[in-house]
Amino acid sequence: MLVGSVPVGGAAPIAVQSMTTTDTRDVEATLAQIGRLADAGCEIVRVAIPRAEVLESFRAICAGSPLPVVADVHFDHRLAIEAARRGAAKLRINPGNIGSLDRFDAALEAAGEAGIPVRIGVNAGSLAPEVQDRDWDLAEKLVASAVAFCEHAESRGFTDIVVSAKASSVRATVDAYRRLSGLVPYALHLGVTEAGTLLGGAVKSSVGMGILLDQGIGDTLRVSLTADPVEEIGVAWSILAALDLRRHGPELVSCPTCGRCEVDLIPIAEEVSRRLAGVRTPIKVAVMGCIVNGPGESRDADIGVAAGRGVGLIFAKGEVVRKVPEGEIVDALFEEIARLEAAL
Amino acid sequence: MLVGSVPVGGAAPIAVQSMTTTDTRDVEATLAQIGRLADAGCEIVRVAIPRAEVLESFRAICAGSPLPVVADVHFDHRLAIEAARRGAAKLRINPGNIGSLDRFDAALEAAGEAGIPVRIGVNAGSLAPEVQDRDWDLAEKLVASAVAFCEHAESRGFTDIVVSAKASSVRATVDAYRRLSGLVPYALHLGVTEAGTLLGGAVKSSVGMGILLDQGIGDTLRVSLTADPVEEIGVAWSILAALDLRRHGPELVSCPTCGRCEVDLIPIAEEVSRRLAGVRTPIKVAVMGCIVNGPGESRDADIGVAAGRGVGLIFAKGEVVRKVPEGEIVDALFEEIARLEAAL
């Protein structure tokens, strides 16, 4: 399927998504945030449609966005219908909170007319009414809800579907997607809801999505963090890179430092990490604080430093190219990175 | 097996480790850092022994530490022997860089005399010489090295072994541990080496260890971050909690905020996260910014807030107990948490 121009599902690369946190009425701020998300590597962006008064802004956002825009609708199917008419590249609906199956049908019909897919987005917080009070575990309820809604859409002739079944419990989320992947033929949108703050949420998302992606489950993902959404993109790409599925920009390996380290490595590694955000070439950079693993990892990287007492040995493509004082390590690394990029 | 008083392997809980970053010669600073690690939930701590001059400090650290102390030795087997005589609860040796199998044997003998286990810690940076140049992938080289060293130790009658086989590549690390788990009967120490800075390293470690722990592989873990080691402990516990394997202190769920959110949720969630670090009771706290998933998740938590326009509805055990202005949400949450803890 296509979300705007982005293929999702089948053999397509796993697409990275986020969601704006700006007020949807504020077109300028929302487009600015979408621009920052796109720069960070976001490929599909979702925007909330909480009320009818945001619909005209939504039209302008769709028109101005460099990324396909998904309309996120809850409770009121008319908002979904109107968003489909204003340029949404996909609708995200949770049929469990849209009021009735008739209203879900009306939204599907609008999507069909606009030629756009629909994400059936089931959440632990809003399951299908008929499964809500069953004596099942949460994963079973999520799966049963998702399958029932997919079957309903199919019965209406609508099959341009992406499915999600998220919970804030990683275990329930993983179990639900594992079962879903065997039950529905549709692309799966991965996520752990309400994962938490930046670091804790990154861990929960990485554990959950890592397990699923490692088993070949998942076609697009969104990392949910209570943080600047640009952080969500960084975490999403780090998950994909960790599994060698996709890579966006450089990789940094850096050692944890220990009683063996004779330079102040943490600020060096953090500064390298920050400056690498501006590098798009998919190189591997190693920042190592001692001679145990330092030379090995540095040689294995495209550019690396193995630091010793107050100095750094700079490696490029496996060879020592310079020895610099501690204070010049970061600049020297980026000079070598620039040289490498220029030679590509 | 026992590392000091901490059981590792078999049915024992998965033990959380870290490593000091202080200068081992500085007993006071090292013990202070170990104290902070213990407070954060660290159960085993590793200390570097880079030179003979740190050995007397190491003895004092072992004597003063509330946690079992593992001696981390590279290159010089005599340091391992001396550390075993000075109170080490375990030796960590990489036989691939200790010089010769005779020297490895001498270290094993010292461990046997002291009655302590040895971690055979194979790293991508220092493989067994006989596999180094084989035309194998990295995971195969790691596994072959680890198995060869284990078999050598067994041939000497030493079987009090923990094994690790780490690389900075998550894929190689996961593959190596999967194979190792079927080949050796020993407890496995999980880790991704040189994972990187705080956030990126947390993601790599969470993906790698999440996949392995989900498959029942791993008996103890250390998250390696270029950061304060106390952060390693928080990430380690978050990984274990995400998989419902172990829990240390409270769980926070918080929503990612979106165009629907009418309070400034990120600082609220971050402040709740910070203040929860002081709470030991394993409660679930929800911080939610709107009415879509807010009431559901808040009801599901022990204590929660669903925020609306400038106000927060505070939930305790599924019931709305208070409605407070935005500025009082965090205090109100912690009053309810204190009330809940007092009632336990």
GROMACS .gro file of N, CA and C in nm, chain A residues 28-128:
model
  303
   28GLU      N    1   0.149   2.714   1.100
   28GLU     CA    2   0.291   2.747   1.088
   28GLU      C    3   0.376   2.661   1.184
   29ALA      N    4   0.330   2.655   1.310
   29ALA     CA    5   0.406   2.577   1.409
   29ALA      C    6   0.404   2.428   1.373
   30THR      N    7   0.290   2.382   1.324
   30THR     CA    8   0.279   2.239   1.290
   30THR      C    9   0.368   2.205   1.170
   31LEU      N   10   0.367   2.291   1.069
   31LEU     CA   11   0.454   2.266   0.953
   31LEU      C   12   0.602   2.276   0.991
   32ALA      N   13   0.631   2.370   1.084
   32ALA     CA   14   0.771   2.380   1.129
   32ALA      C   15   0.813   2.251   1.199
   33GLN      N   16   0.724   2.197   1.282
   33GLN     CA   17   0.758   2.072   1.351
   33GLN      C   18   0.770   1.956   1.251
   34ILE      N   19   0.681   1.954   1.153
   34ILE     CA   20   0.690   1.849   1.050
   34ILE      C   21   0.822   1.861   0.974
   35GLY      N   22   0.865   1.983   0.948
   35GLY     CA   23   0.994   2.003   0.882
   35GLY      C   24   1.109   1.948   0.964
   36ARG      N   25   1.104   1.972   1.096
   36ARG     CA   26   1.211   1.919   1.182
   36ARG      C   27   1.207   1.767   1.187
   37LEU      N   28   1.084   1.713   1.188
   37LEU     CA   29   1.070   1.567   1.188
   37LEU      C   30   1.125   1.507   1.058
   38ALA      N   31   1.092   1.572   0.947
   38ALA     CA   32   1.141   1.523   0.817
   38ALA      C   33   1.294   1.527   0.812
   39ASP      N   34   1.351   1.636   0.863
   39ASP     CA   35   1.498   1.647   0.865
   39ASP      C   36   1.561   1.535   0.947
   40ALA      N   37   1.491   1.493   1.053
   40ALA     CA   38   1.545   1.389   1.141
   40ALA      C   39   1.527   1.250   1.083
   41GLY      N   40   1.447   1.238   0.975
   41GLY     CA   41   1.429   1.107   0.913
   41GLY      C   42   1.289   1.050   0.924
   42CYS      N   43   1.194   1.134   0.966
   42CYS     CA   44   1.054   1.090   0.971
   42CYS      C   45   1.000   1.077   0.829
   43GLU      N   46   0.920   0.972   0.805
   43GLU     CA   47   0.871   0.947   0.670
   43GLU      C   48   0.720   0.963   0.656
   44ILE      N   49   0.648   0.949   0.765
   44ILE     CA   50   0.503   0.966   0.767
   44ILE      C   51   0.471   1.040   0.897
   45VAL      N   52   0.384   1.139   0.893
   45VAL     CA   53   0.354   1.213   1.016
   45VAL      C   54   0.204   1.211   1.043
   46ARG      N   55   0.170   1.199   1.170
   46ARG     CA   56   0.029   1.196   1.209
   46ARG      C   57  -0.004   1.326   1.280
   47VAL      N   58  -0.126   1.373   1.256
   47VAL     CA   59  -0.172   1.499   1.314
   47VAL      C   60  -0.310   1.475   1.376
   48ALA      N   61  -0.328   1.526   1.497
   48ALA     CA   62  -0.456   1.507   1.567
   48ALA      C   63  -0.564   1.598   1.511
   49ILE      N   64  -0.683   1.541   1.497
   49ILE     CA   65  -0.802   1.618   1.456
   49ILE      C   66  -0.901   1.612   1.571
   50PRO      N   67  -0.881   1.693   1.674
   50PRO     CA   68  -0.968   1.679   1.790
   50PRO      C   69  -1.108   1.740   1.771
   51ARG      N   70  -1.119   1.840   1.684
   51ARG     CA   71  -1.246   1.913   1.669
   51ARG      C   72  -1.258   1.963   1.526
   52ALA      N   73  -1.383   1.992   1.486
   52ALA     CA   74  -1.407   2.039   1.349
   52ALA      C   75  -1.334   2.170   1.320
   53GLU      N   76  -1.310   2.250   1.421
   53GLU     CA   77  -1.247   2.381   1.394
   53GLU      C   78  -1.103   2.369   1.344
   54VAL      N   79  -1.041   2.252   1.356
   54VAL     CA   80  -0.903   2.237   1.306
   54VAL      C   81  -0.900   2.194   1.160
   55LEU      N   82  -1.014   2.164   1.101
   55LEU     CA   83  -1.013   2.100   0.968
   55LEU      C   84  -0.951   2.188   0.860
   56GLU      N   85  -0.979   2.318   0.863
   56GLU     CA   86  -0.921   2.403   0.758
   56GLU      C   87  -0.770   2.416   0.776
   57SER      N   88  -0.724   2.420   0.902
   57SER     CA   89  -0.579   2.419   0.926
   57SER      C   90  -0.520   2.288   0.876
   58PHE      N   91  -0.592   2.180   0.899
   58PHE     CA   92  -0.543   2.048   0.856
   58PHE      C   93  -0.524   2.047   0.705
   59ARG      N   94  -0.617   2.109   0.632
   59ARG     CA   95  -0.604   2.114   0.485
   59ARG      C   96  -0.473   2.185   0.447
   60ALA      N   97  -0.448   2.297   0.516
   60ALA     CA   98  -0.327   2.374   0.485
   60ALA      C   99  -0.201   2.295   0.523
   61ILE      N  100  -0.210   2.220   0.633
   61ILE     CA  101  -0.095   2.139   0.676
   61ILE      C  102  -0.066   2.031   0.572
   62CYS      N  103  -0.171   1.964   0.525
   62CYS     CA  104  -0.152   1.860   0.422
   62CYS      C  105  -0.090   1.920   0.296
   63ALA      N  106  -0.138   2.039   0.259
   63ALA     CA  107  -0.089   2.102   0.137
   63ALA      C  108   0.057   2.141   0.150
   64GLY      N  109   0.098   2.181   0.272
   64GLY     CA  110   0.233   2.233   0.289
   64GLY      C  111   0.334   2.131   0.338
   65SER      N  112   0.288   2.014   0.376
   65SER     CA  113   0.379   1.917   0.439
   65SER      C  114   0.467   1.845   0.338
   66PRO      N  115   0.596   1.831   0.368
   66PRO     CA  116   0.683   1.750   0.282
   66PRO      C  117   0.658   1.600   0.304
   67LEU      N  118   0.585   1.564   0.408
   67LEU     CA  119   0.559   1.422   0.439
   67LEU      C  120   0.410   1.394   0.424
   68PRO      N  121   0.374   1.270   0.392
   68PRO     CA  122   0.232   1.234   0.394
   68PRO      C  123   0.177   1.251   0.536
   69VAL      N  124   0.055   1.307   0.543
   69VAL     CA  125  -0.004   1.340   0.673
   69VAL      C  126  -0.121   1.246   0.702
   70VAL      N  127  -0.116   1.184   0.819
   70VAL     CA  128  -0.223   1.094   0.862
   70VAL      C  129  -0.313   1.169   0.959
   71ALA      N  130  -0.445   1.160   0.936
   71ALA     CA  131  -0.540   1.226   1.026
   71ALA      C  132  -0.575   1.131   1.140
   72ASP      N  133  -0.552   1.177   1.263
   72ASP     CA  134  -0.579   1.096   1.382
   72ASP      C  135  -0.713   1.138   1.441
   73VAL      N  136  -0.810   1.047   1.433
   73VAL     CA  137  -0.946   1.084   1.472
   73VAL      C  138  -0.998   0.988   1.579
   74HIS      N  139  -1.062   1.046   1.679
   74HIS     CA  140  -1.129   0.966   1.781
   74HIS      C  141  -1.270   1.017   1.801
   75PHE      N  142  -1.360   0.928   1.838
   75PHE     CA  143  -1.494   0.964   1.885
   75PHE      C  144  -1.591   1.010   1.776
   76ASP      N  145  -1.545   1.089   1.679
   76ASP     CA  146  -1.638   1.153   1.586
   76ASP      C  147  -1.600   1.119   1.442
   77HIS      N  148  -1.678   1.029   1.381
   77HIS     CA  149  -1.647   0.982   1.246
   77HIS      C  150  -1.654   1.094   1.143
   78ARG      N  151  -1.732   1.199   1.173
   78ARG     CA  152  -1.745   1.308   1.075
   78ARG      C  153  -1.611   1.379   1.055
   79LEU      N  154  -1.529   1.383   1.161
   79LEU     CA  155  -1.396   1.443   1.148
   79LEU      C  156  -1.310   1.361   1.051
   80ALA      N  157  -1.327   1.231   1.056
   80ALA     CA  158  -1.250   1.144   0.965
   80ALA      C  159  -1.293   1.169   0.821
   81ILE      N  160  -1.423   1.178   0.800
   81ILE     CA  161  -1.476   1.201   0.665
   81ILE      C  162  -1.424   1.334   0.610
   82GLU      N  163  -1.428   1.436   0.695
   82GLU     CA  164  -1.385   1.569   0.649
   82GLU      C  165  -1.234   1.573   0.628
   83ALA      N  166  -1.158   1.505   0.711
   83ALA     CA  167  -1.012   1.502   0.694
   83ALA      C  168  -0.975   1.432   0.563
   84ALA      N  169  -1.048   1.325   0.529
   84ALA     CA  170  -1.021   1.253   0.404
   84ALA      C  171  -1.041   1.345   0.284
   85ARG      N  172  -1.134   1.438   0.297
   85ARG     CA  173  -1.163   1.530   0.187
   85ARG      C  174  -1.064   1.645   0.180
   86ARG      N  175  -0.980   1.659   0.283
   86ARG     CA  176  -0.891   1.776   0.289
   86ARG      C  177  -0.744   1.740   0.269
   87GLY      N  178  -0.719   1.619   0.221
   87GLY     CA  179  -0.579   1.590   0.186
   87GLY      C  180  -0.510   1.489   0.273
   88ALA      N  181  -0.581   1.427   0.369
   88ALA     CA  182  -0.516   1.324   0.451
   88ALA      C  183  -0.463   1.213   0.361
   89ALA      N  184  -0.343   1.164   0.391
   89ALA     CA  185  -0.285   1.053   0.315
   89ALA      C  186  -0.328   0.918   0.374
   90LYS      N  187  -0.384   0.922   0.492
   90LYS     CA  188  -0.433   0.801   0.559
   90LYS      C  189  -0.521   0.849   0.674
   91LEU      N  190  -0.617   0.766   0.712
   91LEU     CA  191  -0.693   0.794   0.833
   91LEU      C  192  -0.650   0.696   0.941
   92ARG      N  193  -0.636   0.745   1.063
   92ARG     CA  194  -0.616   0.655   1.174
   92ARG      C  195  -0.744   0.662   1.259
   93ILE      N  196  -0.810   0.547   1.266
   93ILE     CA  197  -0.936   0.539   1.339
   93ILE      C  198  -0.928   0.423   1.436
   94ASN      N  199  -0.982   0.442   1.554
   94ASN     CA  200  -1.002   0.329   1.643
   94ASN      C  201  -1.151   0.300   1.642
   95PRO      N  202  -1.192   0.196   1.569
   95PRO     CA  203  -1.335   0.170   1.559
   95PRO      C  204  -1.400   0.150   1.696
   96GLY      N  205  -1.319   0.116   1.795
   96GLY     CA  206  -1.372   0.093   1.930
   96GLY      C  207  -1.418   0.219   2.000
   97ASN      N  208  -1.378   0.334   1.950
   97ASN     CA  209  -1.427   0.456   2.016
   97ASN      C  210  -1.497   0.551   1.920
   98ILE      N  211  -1.533   0.500   1.801
   98ILE     CA  212  -1.591   0.590   1.701
   98ILE      C  213  -1.744   0.594   1.711
   99GLY      N  214  -1.799   0.513   1.798
   99GLY     CA  215  -1.943   0.526   1.827
   99GLY      C  216  -2.026   0.408   1.782
  100SER      N  217  -2.007   0.363   1.657
  100SER     CA  218  -2.084   0.249   1.608
  100SER      C  219  -2.020   0.198   1.480
  101LEU      N  220  -2.056   0.079   1.441
  101LEU     CA  221  -2.001   0.025   1.316
  101LEU      C  222  -2.052   0.104   1.196
  102ASP      N  223  -2.172   0.159   1.204
  102ASP     CA  224  -2.224   0.241   1.094
  102ASP      C  225  -2.133   0.363   1.072
  103ARG      N  226  -2.089   0.420   1.181
  103ARG     CA  227  -2.002   0.538   1.169
  103ARG      C  228  -1.865   0.499   1.116
  104PHE      N  229  -1.816   0.384   1.159
  104PHE     CA  230  -1.692   0.329   1.105
  104PHE      C  231  -1.708   0.312   0.953
  105ASP      N  232  -1.822   0.257   0.910
  105ASP     CA  233  -1.848   0.238   0.767
  105ASP      C  234  -1.843   0.370   0.690
  106ALA      N  235  -1.900   0.471   0.751
  106ALA     CA  236  -1.902   0.601   0.682
  106ALA      C  237  -1.760   0.653   0.663
  107ALA      N  238  -1.676   0.629   0.762
  107ALA     CA  239  -1.536   0.672   0.750
  107ALA      C  240  -1.464   0.590   0.643
  108LEU      N  241  -1.489   0.460   0.642
  108LEU     CA  242  -1.426   0.375   0.539
  108LEU      C  243  -1.468   0.420   0.399
  109GLU      N  244  -1.595   0.456   0.387
  109GLU     CA  245  -1.645   0.500   0.257
  109GLU      C  246  -1.572   0.628   0.213
  110ALA      N  247  -1.553   0.718   0.306
  110ALA     CA  248  -1.482   0.843   0.273
  110ALA      C  249  -1.338   0.813   0.233
  111ALA      N  250  -1.274   0.720   0.302
  111ALA     CA  251  -1.137   0.682   0.267
  111ALA      C  252  -1.134   0.621   0.128
  112GLY      N  253  -1.231   0.534   0.101
  112GLY     CA  254  -1.240   0.473  -0.031
  112GLY      C  255  -1.254   0.577  -0.140
  113GLU      N  256  -1.339   0.676  -0.116
  113GLU     CA  257  -1.358   0.782  -0.216
  113GLU      C  258  -1.229   0.862  -0.237
  114ALA      N  259  -1.157   0.885  -0.127
  114ALA     CA  260  -1.033   0.963  -0.137
  114ALA      C  261  -0.917   0.875  -0.187
  115GLY      N  262  -0.938   0.744  -0.191
  115GLY     CA  263  -0.831   0.654  -0.235
  115GLY      C  264  -0.717   0.643  -0.136
  116ILE      N  265  -0.748   0.650  -0.008
  116ILE     CA  266  -0.643   0.645   0.096
  116ILE      C  267  -0.667   0.527   0.190
  117PRO      N  268  -0.558   0.475   0.250
  117PRO     CA  269  -0.574   0.365   0.345
  117PRO      C  270  -0.625   0.412   0.481
  118VAL      N  271  -0.665   0.314   0.559
  118VAL     CA  272  -0.711   0.340   0.695
  118VAL      C  273  -0.629   0.254   0.790
  119ARG      N  274  -0.579   0.316   0.897
  119ARG     CA  275  -0.524   0.233   1.004
  119ARG      C  276  -0.634   0.203   1.104
  120ILE      N  277  -0.657   0.076   1.124
  120ILE     CA  278  -0.744   0.031   1.232
  120ILE      C  279  -0.657   0.022   1.355
  121GLY      N  280  -0.670   0.121   1.440
  121GLY     CA  281  -0.577   0.136   1.552
  121GLY      C  282  -0.643   0.100   1.683
  122VAL      N  283  -0.626  -0.026   1.722
  122VAL     CA  284  -0.686  -0.072   1.847
  122VAL      C  285  -0.591  -0.041   1.962
  123ASN      N  286  -0.647   0.007   2.071
  123ASN     CA  287  -0.570   0.041   2.190
  123ASN      C  288  -0.628  -0.030   2.312
  124ALA      N  289  -0.542  -0.061   2.406
  124ALA     CA  290  -0.591  -0.123   2.529
  124ALA      C  291  -0.701  -0.038   2.592
  125GLY      N  292  -0.692   0.093   2.575
  125GLY     CA  293  -0.789   0.182   2.637
  125GLY      C  294  -0.923   0.186   2.567
  126SER      N  295  -0.936   0.128   2.449
  126SER     CA  296  -1.063   0.140   2.376
  126SER      C  297  -1.081   0.018   2.286
  127LEU      N  298  -1.123  -0.091   2.346
  127LEU     CA  299  -1.140  -0.218   2.275
  127LEU      C  300  -1.280  -0.227   2.215
  128ALA      N  301  -1.299  -0.326   2.130
  128ALA     CA  302  -1.434  -0.351   2.077
  128ALA      C  303  -1.526  -0.384   2.195
   0.00000   0.00000   0.00000
